[in-house]
PDB file of C-alpha atoms and ligand atoms in Angstrom:
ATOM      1  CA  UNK A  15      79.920  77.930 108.957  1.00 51.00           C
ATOM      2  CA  UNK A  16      76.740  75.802 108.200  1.00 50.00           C
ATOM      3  CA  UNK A  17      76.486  74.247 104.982  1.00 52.00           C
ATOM      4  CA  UNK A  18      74.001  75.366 102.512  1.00 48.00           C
ATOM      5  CA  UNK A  19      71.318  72.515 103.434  1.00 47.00           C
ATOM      6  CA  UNK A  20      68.452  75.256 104.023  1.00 66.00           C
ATOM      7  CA  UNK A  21      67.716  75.895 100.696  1.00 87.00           C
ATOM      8  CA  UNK A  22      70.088  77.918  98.991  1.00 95.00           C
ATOM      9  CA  UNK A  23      71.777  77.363  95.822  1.00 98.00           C
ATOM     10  CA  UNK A  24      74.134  78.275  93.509  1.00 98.00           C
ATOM     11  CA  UNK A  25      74.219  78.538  89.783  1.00 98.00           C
ATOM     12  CA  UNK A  26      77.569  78.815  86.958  1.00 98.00           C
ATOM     13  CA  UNK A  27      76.435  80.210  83.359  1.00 98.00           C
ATOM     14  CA  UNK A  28      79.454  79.350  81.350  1.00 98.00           C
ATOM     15  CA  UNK A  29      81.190  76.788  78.948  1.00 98.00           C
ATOM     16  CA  UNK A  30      81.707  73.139  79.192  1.00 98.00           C
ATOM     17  CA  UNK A  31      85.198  71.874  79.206  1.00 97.00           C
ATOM     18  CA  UNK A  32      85.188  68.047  79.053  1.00 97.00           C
ATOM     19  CA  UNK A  33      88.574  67.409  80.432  1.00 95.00           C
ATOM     20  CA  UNK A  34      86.851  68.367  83.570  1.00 95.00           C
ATOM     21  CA  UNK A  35      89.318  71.165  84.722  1.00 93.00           C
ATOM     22  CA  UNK A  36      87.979  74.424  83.889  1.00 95.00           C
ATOM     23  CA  UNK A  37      84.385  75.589  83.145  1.00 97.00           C
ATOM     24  CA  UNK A  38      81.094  74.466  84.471  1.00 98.00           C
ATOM     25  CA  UNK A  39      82.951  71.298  85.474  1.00 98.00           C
ATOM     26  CA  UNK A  40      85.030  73.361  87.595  1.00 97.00           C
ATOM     27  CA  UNK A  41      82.201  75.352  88.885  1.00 98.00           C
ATOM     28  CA  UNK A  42      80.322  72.362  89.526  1.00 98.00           C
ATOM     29  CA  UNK A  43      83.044  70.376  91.731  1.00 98.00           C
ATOM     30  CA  UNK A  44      83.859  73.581  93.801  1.00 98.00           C
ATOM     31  CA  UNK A  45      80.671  74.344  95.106  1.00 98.00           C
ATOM     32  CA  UNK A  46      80.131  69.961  95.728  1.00 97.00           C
ATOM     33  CA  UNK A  47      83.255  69.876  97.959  1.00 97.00           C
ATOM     34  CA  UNK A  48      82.426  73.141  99.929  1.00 97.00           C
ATOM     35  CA  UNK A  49      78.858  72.193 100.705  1.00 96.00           C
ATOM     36  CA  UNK A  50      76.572  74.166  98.148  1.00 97.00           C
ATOM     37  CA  UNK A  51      74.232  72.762  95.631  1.00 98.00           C
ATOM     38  CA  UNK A  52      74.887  73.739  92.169  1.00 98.00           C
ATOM     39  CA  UNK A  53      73.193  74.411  88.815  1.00 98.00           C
ATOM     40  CA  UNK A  54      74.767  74.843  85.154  1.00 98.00           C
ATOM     41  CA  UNK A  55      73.764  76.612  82.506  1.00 98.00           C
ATOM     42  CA  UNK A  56      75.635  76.219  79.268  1.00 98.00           C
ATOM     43  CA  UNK A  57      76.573  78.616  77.112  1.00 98.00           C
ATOM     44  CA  UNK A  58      78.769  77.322  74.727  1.00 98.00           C
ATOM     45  CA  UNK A  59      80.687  73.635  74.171  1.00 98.00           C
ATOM     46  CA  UNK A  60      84.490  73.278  74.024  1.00 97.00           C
ATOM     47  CA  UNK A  61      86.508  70.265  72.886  1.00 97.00           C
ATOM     48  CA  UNK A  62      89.638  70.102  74.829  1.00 95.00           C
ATOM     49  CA  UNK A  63      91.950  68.976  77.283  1.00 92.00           C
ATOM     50  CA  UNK A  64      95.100  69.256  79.091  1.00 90.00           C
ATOM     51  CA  UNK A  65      97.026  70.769  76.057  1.00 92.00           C
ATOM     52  CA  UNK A  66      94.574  73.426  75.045  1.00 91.00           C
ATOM     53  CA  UNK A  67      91.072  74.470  73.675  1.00 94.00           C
ATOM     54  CA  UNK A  68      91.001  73.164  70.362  1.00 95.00           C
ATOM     55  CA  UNK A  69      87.583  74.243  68.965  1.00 95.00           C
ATOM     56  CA  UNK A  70      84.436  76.421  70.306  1.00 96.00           C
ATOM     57  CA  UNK A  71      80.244  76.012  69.826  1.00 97.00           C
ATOM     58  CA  UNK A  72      78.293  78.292  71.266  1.00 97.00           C
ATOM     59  CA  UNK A  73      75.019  77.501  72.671  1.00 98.00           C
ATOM     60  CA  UNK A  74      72.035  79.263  70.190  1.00 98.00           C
ATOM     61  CA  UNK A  75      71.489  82.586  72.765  1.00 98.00           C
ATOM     62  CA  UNK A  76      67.647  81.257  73.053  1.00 98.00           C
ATOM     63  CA  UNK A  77      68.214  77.764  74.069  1.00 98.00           C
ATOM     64  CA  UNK A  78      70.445  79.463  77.319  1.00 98.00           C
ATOM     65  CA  UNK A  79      67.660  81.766  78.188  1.00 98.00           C
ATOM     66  CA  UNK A  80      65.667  78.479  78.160  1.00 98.00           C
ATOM     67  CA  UNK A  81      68.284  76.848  80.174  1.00 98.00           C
ATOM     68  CA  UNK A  82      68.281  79.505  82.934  1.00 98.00           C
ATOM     69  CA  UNK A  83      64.549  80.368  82.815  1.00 98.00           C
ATOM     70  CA  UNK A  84      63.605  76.676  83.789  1.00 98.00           C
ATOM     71  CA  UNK A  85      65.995  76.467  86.597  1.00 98.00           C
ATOM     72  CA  UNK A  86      65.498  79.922  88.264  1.00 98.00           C
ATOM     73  CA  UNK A  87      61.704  79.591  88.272  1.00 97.00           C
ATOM     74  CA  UNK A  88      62.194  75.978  90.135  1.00 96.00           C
ATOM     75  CA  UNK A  89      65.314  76.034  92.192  1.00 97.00           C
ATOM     76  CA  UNK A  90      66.546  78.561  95.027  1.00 97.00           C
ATOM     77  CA  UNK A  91      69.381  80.609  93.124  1.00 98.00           C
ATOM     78  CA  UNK A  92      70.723  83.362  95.462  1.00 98.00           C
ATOM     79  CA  UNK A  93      73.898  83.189  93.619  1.00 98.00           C
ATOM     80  CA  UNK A  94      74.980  82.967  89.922  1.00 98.00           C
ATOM     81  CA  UNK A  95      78.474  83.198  88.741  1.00 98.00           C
ATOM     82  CA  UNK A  96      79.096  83.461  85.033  1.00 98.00           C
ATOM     83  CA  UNK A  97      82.027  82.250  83.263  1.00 98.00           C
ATOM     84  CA  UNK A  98      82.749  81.911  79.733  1.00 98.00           C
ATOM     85  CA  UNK A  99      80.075  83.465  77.472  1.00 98.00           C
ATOM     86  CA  UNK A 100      81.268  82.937  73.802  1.00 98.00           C
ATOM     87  CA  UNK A 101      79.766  85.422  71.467  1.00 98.00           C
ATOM     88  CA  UNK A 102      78.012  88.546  72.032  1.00 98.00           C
ATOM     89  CA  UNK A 103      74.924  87.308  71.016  1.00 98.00           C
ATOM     90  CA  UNK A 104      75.176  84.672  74.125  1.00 98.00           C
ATOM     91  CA  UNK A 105      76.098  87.962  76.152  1.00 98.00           C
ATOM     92  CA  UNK A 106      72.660  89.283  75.396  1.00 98.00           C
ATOM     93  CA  UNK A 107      70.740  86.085  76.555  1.00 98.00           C
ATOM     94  CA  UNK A 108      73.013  86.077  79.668  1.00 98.00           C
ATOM     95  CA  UNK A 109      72.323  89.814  80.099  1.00 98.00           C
ATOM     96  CA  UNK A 110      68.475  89.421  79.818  1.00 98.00           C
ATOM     97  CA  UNK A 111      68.583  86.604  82.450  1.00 98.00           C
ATOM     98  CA  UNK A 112      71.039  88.722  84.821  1.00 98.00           C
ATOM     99  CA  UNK A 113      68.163  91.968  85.264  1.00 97.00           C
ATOM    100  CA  UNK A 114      65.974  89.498  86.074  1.00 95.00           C
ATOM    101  CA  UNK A 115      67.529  88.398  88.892  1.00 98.00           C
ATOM    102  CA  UNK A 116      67.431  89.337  92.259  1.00 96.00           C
ATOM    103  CA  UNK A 117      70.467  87.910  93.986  1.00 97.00           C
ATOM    104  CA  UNK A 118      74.376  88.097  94.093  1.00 98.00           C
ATOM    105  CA  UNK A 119      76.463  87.680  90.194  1.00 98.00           C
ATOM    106  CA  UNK A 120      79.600  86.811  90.617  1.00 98.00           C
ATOM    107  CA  UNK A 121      81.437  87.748  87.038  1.00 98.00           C
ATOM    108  CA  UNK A 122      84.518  86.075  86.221  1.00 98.00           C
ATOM    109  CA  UNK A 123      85.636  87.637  82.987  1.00 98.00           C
ATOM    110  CA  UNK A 124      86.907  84.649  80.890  1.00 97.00           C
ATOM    111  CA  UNK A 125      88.241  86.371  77.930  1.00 96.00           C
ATOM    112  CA  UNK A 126      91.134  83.760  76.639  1.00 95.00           C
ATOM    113  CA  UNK A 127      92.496  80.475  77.801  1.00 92.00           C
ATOM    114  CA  UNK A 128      95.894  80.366  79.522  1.00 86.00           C
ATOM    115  CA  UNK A 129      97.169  78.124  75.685  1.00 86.00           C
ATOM    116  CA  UNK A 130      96.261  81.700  74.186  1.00 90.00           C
ATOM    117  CA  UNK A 131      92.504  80.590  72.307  1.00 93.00           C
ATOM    118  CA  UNK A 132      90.511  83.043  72.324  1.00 95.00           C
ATOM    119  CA  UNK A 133      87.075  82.061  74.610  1.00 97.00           C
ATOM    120  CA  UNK A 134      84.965  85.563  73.666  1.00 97.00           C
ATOM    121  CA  UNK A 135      84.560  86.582  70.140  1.00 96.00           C
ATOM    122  CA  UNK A 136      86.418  89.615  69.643  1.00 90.00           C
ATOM    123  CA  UNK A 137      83.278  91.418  68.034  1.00 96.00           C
ATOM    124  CA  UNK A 138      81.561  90.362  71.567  1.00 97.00           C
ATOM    125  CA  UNK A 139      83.308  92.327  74.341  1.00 97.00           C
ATOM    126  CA  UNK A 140      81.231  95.183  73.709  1.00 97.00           C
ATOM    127  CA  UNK A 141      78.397  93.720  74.692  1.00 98.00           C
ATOM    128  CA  UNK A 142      80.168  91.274  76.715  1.00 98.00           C
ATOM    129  CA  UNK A 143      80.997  94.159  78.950  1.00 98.00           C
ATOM    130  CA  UNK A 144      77.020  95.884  78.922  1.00 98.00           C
ATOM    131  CA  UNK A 145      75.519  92.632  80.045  1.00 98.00           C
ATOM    132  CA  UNK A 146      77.273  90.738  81.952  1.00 98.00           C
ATOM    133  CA  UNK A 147      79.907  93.222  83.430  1.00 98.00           C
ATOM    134  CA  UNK A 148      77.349  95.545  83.916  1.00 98.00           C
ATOM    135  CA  UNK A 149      74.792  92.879  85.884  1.00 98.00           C
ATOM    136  CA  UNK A 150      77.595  91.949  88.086  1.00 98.00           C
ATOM    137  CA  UNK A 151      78.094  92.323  91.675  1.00 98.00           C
ATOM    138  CA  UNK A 152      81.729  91.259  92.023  1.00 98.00           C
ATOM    139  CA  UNK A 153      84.348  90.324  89.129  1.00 98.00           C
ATOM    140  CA  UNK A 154      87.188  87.882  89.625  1.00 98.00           C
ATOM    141  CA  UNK A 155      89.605  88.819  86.790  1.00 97.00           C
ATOM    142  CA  UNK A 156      93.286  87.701  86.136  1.00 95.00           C
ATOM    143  CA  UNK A 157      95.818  90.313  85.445  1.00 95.00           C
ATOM    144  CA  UNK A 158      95.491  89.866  81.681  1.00 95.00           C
ATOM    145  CA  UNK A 159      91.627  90.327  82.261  1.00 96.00           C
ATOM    146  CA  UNK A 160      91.733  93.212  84.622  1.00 97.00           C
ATOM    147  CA  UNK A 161      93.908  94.973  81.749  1.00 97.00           C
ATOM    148  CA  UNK A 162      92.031  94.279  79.075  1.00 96.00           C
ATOM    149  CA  UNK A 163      88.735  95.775  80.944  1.00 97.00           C
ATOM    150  CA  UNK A 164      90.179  98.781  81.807  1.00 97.00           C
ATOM    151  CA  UNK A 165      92.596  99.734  79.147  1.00 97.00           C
ATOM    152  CA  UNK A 166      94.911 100.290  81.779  1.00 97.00           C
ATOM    153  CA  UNK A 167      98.269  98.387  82.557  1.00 95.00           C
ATOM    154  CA  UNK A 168      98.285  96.234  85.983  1.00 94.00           C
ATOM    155  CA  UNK A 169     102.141  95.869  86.337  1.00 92.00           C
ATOM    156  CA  UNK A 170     102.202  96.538  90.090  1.00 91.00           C
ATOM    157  CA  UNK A 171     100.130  97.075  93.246  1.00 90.00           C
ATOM    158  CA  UNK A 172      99.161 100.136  92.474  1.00 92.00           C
ATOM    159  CA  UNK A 173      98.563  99.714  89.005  1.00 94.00           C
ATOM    160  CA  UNK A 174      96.357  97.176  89.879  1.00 94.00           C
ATOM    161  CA  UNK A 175      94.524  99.719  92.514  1.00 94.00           C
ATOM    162  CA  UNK A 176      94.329 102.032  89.725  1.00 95.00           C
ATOM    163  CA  UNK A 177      92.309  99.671  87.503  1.00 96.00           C
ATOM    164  CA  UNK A 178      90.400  97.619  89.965  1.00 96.00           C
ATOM    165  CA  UNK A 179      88.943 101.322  91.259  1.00 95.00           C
ATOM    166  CA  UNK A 180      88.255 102.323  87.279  1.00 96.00           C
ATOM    167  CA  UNK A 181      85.798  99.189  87.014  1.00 97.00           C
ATOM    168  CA  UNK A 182      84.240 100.341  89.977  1.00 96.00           C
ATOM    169  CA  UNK A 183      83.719 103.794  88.672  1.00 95.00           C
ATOM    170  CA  UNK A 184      82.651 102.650  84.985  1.00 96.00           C
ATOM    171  CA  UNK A 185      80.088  99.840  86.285  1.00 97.00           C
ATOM    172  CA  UNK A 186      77.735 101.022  88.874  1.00 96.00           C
ATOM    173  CA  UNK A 187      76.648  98.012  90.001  1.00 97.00           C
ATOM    174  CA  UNK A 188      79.574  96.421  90.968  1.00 97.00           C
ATOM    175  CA  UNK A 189      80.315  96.045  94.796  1.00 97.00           C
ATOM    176  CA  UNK A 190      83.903  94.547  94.825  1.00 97.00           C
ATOM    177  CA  UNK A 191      86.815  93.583  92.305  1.00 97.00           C
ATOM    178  CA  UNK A 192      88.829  90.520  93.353  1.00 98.00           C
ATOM    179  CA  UNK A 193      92.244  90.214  90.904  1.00 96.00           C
ATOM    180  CA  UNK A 194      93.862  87.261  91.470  1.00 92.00           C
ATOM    181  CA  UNK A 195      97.327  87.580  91.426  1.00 83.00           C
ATOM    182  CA  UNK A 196      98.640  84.194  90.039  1.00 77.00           C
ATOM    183  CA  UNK A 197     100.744  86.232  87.121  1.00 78.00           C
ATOM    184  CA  UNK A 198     101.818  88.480  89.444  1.00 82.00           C
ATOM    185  CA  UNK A 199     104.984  89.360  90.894  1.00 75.00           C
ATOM    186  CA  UNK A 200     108.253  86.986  90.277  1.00 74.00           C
ATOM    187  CA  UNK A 201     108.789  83.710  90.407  1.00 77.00           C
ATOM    188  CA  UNK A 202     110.061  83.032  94.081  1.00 77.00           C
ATOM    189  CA  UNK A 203     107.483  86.014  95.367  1.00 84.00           C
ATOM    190  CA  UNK A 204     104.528  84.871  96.892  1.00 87.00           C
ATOM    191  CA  UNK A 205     101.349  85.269  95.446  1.00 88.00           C
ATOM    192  CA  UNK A 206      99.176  88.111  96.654  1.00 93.00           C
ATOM    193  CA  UNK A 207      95.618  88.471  95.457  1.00 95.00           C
ATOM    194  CA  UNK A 208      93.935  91.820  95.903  1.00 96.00           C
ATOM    195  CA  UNK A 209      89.889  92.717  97.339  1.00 97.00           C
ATOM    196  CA  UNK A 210      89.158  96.069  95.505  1.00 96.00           C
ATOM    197  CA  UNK A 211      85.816  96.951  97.165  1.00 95.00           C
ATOM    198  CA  UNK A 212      83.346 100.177  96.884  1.00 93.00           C
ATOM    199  CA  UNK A 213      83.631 102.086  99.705  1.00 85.00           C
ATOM    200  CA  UNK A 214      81.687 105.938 100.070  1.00 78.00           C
ATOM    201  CA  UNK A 215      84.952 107.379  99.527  1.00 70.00           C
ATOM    202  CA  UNK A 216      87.143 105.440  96.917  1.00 60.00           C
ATOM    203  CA  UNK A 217      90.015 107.430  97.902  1.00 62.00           C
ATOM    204  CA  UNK A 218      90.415 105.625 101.386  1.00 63.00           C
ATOM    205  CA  UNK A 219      89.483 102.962 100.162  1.00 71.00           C
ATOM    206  CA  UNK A 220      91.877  99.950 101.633  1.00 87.00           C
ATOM    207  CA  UNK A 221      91.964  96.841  99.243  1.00 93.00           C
ATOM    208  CA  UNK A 222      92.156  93.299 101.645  1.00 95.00           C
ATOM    209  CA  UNK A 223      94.953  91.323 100.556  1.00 95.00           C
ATOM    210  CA  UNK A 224      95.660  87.860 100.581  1.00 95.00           C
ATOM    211  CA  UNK A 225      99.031  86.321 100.412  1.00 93.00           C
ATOM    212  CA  UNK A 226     100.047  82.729 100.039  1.00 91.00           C
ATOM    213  CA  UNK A 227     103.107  80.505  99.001  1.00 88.00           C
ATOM    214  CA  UNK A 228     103.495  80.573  94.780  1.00 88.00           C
ATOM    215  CA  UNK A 229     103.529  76.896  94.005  1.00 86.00           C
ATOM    216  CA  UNK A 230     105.654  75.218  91.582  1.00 83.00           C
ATOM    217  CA  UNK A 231     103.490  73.540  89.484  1.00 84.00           C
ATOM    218  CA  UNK A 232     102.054  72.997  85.799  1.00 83.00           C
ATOM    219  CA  UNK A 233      99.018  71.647  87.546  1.00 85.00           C
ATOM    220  CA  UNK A 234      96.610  75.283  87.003  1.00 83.00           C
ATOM    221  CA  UNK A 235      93.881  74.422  84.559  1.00 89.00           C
ATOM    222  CA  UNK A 236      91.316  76.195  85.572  1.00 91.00           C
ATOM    223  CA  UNK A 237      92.144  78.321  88.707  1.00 92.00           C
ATOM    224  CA  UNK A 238      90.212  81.358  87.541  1.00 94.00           C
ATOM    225  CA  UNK A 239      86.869  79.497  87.109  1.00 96.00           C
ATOM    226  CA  UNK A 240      87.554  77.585  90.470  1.00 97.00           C
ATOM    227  CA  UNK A 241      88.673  80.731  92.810  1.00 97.00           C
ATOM    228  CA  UNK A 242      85.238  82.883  91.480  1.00 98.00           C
ATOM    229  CA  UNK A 243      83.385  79.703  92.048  1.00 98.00           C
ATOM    230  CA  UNK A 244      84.868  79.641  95.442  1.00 98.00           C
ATOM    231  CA  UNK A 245      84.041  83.107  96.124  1.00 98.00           C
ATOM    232  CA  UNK A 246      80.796  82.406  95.003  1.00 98.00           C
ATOM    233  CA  UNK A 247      79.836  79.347  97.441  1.00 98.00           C
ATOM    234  CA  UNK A 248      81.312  81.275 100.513  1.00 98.00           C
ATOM    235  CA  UNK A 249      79.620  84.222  99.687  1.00 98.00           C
ATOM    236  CA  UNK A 250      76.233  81.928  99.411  1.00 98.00           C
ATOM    237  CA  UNK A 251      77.575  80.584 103.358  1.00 97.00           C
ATOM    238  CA  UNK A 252      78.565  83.324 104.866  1.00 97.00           C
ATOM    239  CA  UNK A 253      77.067  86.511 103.387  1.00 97.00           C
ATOM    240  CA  UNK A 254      80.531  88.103 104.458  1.00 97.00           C
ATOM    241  CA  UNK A 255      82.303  89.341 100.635  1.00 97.00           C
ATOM    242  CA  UNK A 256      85.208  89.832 102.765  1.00 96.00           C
ATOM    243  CA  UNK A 257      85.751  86.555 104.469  1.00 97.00           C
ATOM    244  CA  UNK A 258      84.848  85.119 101.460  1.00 98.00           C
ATOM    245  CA  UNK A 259      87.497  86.556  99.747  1.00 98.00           C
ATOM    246  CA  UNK A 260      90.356  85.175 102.811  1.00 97.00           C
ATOM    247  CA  UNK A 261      88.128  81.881 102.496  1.00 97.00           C
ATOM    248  CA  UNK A 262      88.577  81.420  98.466  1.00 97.00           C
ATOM    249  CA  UNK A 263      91.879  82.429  99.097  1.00 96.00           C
ATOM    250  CA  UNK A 264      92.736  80.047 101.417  1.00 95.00           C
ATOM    251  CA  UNK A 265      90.822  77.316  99.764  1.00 96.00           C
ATOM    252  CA  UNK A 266      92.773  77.686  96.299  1.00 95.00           C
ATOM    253  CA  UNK A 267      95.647  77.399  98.013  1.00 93.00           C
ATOM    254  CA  UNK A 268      94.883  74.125  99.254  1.00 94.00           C
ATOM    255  CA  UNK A 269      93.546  72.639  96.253  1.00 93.00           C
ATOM    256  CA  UNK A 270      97.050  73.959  94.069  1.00 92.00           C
ATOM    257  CA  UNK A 271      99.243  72.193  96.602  1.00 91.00           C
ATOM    258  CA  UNK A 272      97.228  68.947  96.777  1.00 88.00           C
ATOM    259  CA  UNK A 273      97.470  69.144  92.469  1.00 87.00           C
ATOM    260  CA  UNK A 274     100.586  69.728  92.202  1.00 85.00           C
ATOM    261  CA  UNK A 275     101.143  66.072  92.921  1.00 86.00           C
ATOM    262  CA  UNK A 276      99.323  64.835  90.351  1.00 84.00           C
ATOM    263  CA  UNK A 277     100.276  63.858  86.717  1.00 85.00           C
ATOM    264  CA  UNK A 278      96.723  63.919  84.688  1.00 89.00           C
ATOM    265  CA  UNK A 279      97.221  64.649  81.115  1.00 87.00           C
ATOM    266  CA  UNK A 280     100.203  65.322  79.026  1.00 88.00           C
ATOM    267  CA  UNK A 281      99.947  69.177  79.366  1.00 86.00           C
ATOM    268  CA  UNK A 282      98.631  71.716  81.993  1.00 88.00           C
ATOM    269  CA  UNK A 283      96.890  69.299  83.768  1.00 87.00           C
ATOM    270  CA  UNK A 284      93.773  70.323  86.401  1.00 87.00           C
ATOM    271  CA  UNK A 285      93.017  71.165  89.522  1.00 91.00           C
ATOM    272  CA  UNK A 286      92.251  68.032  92.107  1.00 90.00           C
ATOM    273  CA  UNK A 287      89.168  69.729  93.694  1.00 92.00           C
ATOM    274  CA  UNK A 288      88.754  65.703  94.883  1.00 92.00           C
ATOM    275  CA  UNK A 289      91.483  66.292  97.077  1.00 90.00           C
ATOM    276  CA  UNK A 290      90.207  69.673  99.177  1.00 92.00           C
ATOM    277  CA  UNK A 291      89.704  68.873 103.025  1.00 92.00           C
ATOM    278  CA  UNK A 292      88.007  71.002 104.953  1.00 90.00           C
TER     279      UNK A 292
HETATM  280  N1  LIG B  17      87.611  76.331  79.004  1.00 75.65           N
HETATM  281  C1  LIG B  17      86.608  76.915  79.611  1.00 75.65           C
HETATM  282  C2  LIG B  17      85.220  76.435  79.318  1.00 75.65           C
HETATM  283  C3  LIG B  17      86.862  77.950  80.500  1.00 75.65           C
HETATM  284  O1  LIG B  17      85.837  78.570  81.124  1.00 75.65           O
HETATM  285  C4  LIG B  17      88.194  78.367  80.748  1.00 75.65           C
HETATM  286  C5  LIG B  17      88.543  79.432  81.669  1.00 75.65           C
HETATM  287  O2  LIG B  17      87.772  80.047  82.319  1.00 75.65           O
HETATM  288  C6  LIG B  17      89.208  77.720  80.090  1.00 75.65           C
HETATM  289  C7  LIG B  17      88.883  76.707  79.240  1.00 75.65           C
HETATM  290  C8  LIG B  17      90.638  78.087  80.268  1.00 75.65           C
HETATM  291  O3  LIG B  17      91.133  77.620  81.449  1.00 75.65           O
HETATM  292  P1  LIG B  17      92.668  77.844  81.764  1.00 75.65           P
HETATM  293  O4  LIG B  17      93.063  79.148  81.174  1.00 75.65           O
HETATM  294  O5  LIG B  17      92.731  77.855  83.251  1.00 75.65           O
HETATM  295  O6  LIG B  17      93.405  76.692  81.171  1.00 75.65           O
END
């Protein structure tokens, strides 16, 4: 794989978290360690840390049109991968800048934190869902997300089928849903995380799966933000969506062992994307 030195870049549209775990943070340290350059947009502040999200400010919708305008008319974005957008009125800006582009958006619908805070307004999934769902090329949701998008329950593998293939039907424009399958399955079952892709006839459609060791571990702050920023910087290497999905895969993997070593914070501390070796 050669490393994104020709030009190529990456950018994250989504919240700040200053404990450095989830968020633009996130996005920011996963595409450093595997090689691409990265911009940030942000959409909306959050003060927390390892314990939860205590308090929200979105970004005024303008000054992130601003934001992204500046960047996109200097740097080389093929890629942009949203995260958390806030309020619907954010959505909007995020929408306008997402018809305007020309490359890949990778959508990873952050809804709620794993404490329970809520990290959309409810009032904005409506248009949460026309402009940035419906700009997107891939989406990366959780089970909780996945659910919550399609009205439908994900309680199994074929549940999850079911739903992944509804958000293909409702928004045209996506080529792929990813569900990653951390709350999943029991316990001692490993975790399997499914590749729902758009295929001419949806009812052959295979979905890839990817199955790895569950790891015991408080140590997950921010693994939803980190595997679609994954997908996002392999997609930018390789141009493949479906190696990129083994590759992100893989890569998580890696980066949940190495954190489960670590004690950083007093609750559900973060990911150690310090740690990754190629
Ligand atoms: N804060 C921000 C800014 C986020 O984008 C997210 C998730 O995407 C979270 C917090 C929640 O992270 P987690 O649920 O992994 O703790």
């Amino acid at each position: 794989m050669k490393p994104a030195s020709s030009g190529r870049a990456a950018l994250t549209i989504a919240g700040s978290d200053p404990s450095g775990g989830a968020g633009i943070q996130a996005d920011l340290k996963t595409f450093t360690v595997l090689g691409v350059y990265g911009g940030a947009v942000i959409t909306c502040l959050t003060a927390q840390n390892s314990l939860g999200v205590r308090s929200t400010r979105p970004v005024e919708p303008d000054f992130v049109r601003e934001q992204a305008r500046l960047v996109l008319n200097d740097l080389p974005i093929t890629h942009i991968k949203t995260g958390m957008i806030g309020t619907g009125a954010v959505a909007v800006a995020v929408g306008d800048i997402l018809r305007d582009f020309e490359g890949i958006v990778v959508c990873d619908p952050v809804l709620r934190a794993s404490g329970g805070q809520e990290l959309l307004e409810a009032g904005g999934f409506e248009a949460f869902q026309r402009e940035v769902v419906g700009n997107a090329t891939f989406i990366t949701p959780n089970v909780f997300e996945l659910e919550h998008l399609s009205g439908l329950p994900c309680r199994n593998a074929e549940e999850v089928l079911q739903a992944g293939q509804f958000l293909l039907e409702k928004f045209a424009n996506l080529a792929g849903v990813i569900l990653t399958g951390g709350h999943l399955g029991g316990p001692d079952l490993p975790v399997r995380d499914y590749f729902i892709r758009r295929t001419a006839d949806s009812k052959r459609a295979q979905p890839l799966i990817a199955e790895h060791e569950r790891h015991r571990t408080r140590n997950t702050h921010g693994t939803g933000c980190t595997f679609s920023s994954a997908f996002t910087a392999y997609h930018l290497l390789t141009n493949d969506p479906d190696k990129s999905f083994y590759l992100a895969a893989a890569f998580m993997d890696q980066v949940i062992r190495k954190s489960a070593a670590l004690t950083l914070g007093k609750g559900n501390g973060p990911l150690a994307h310090h740690l990754y070796r190629p």
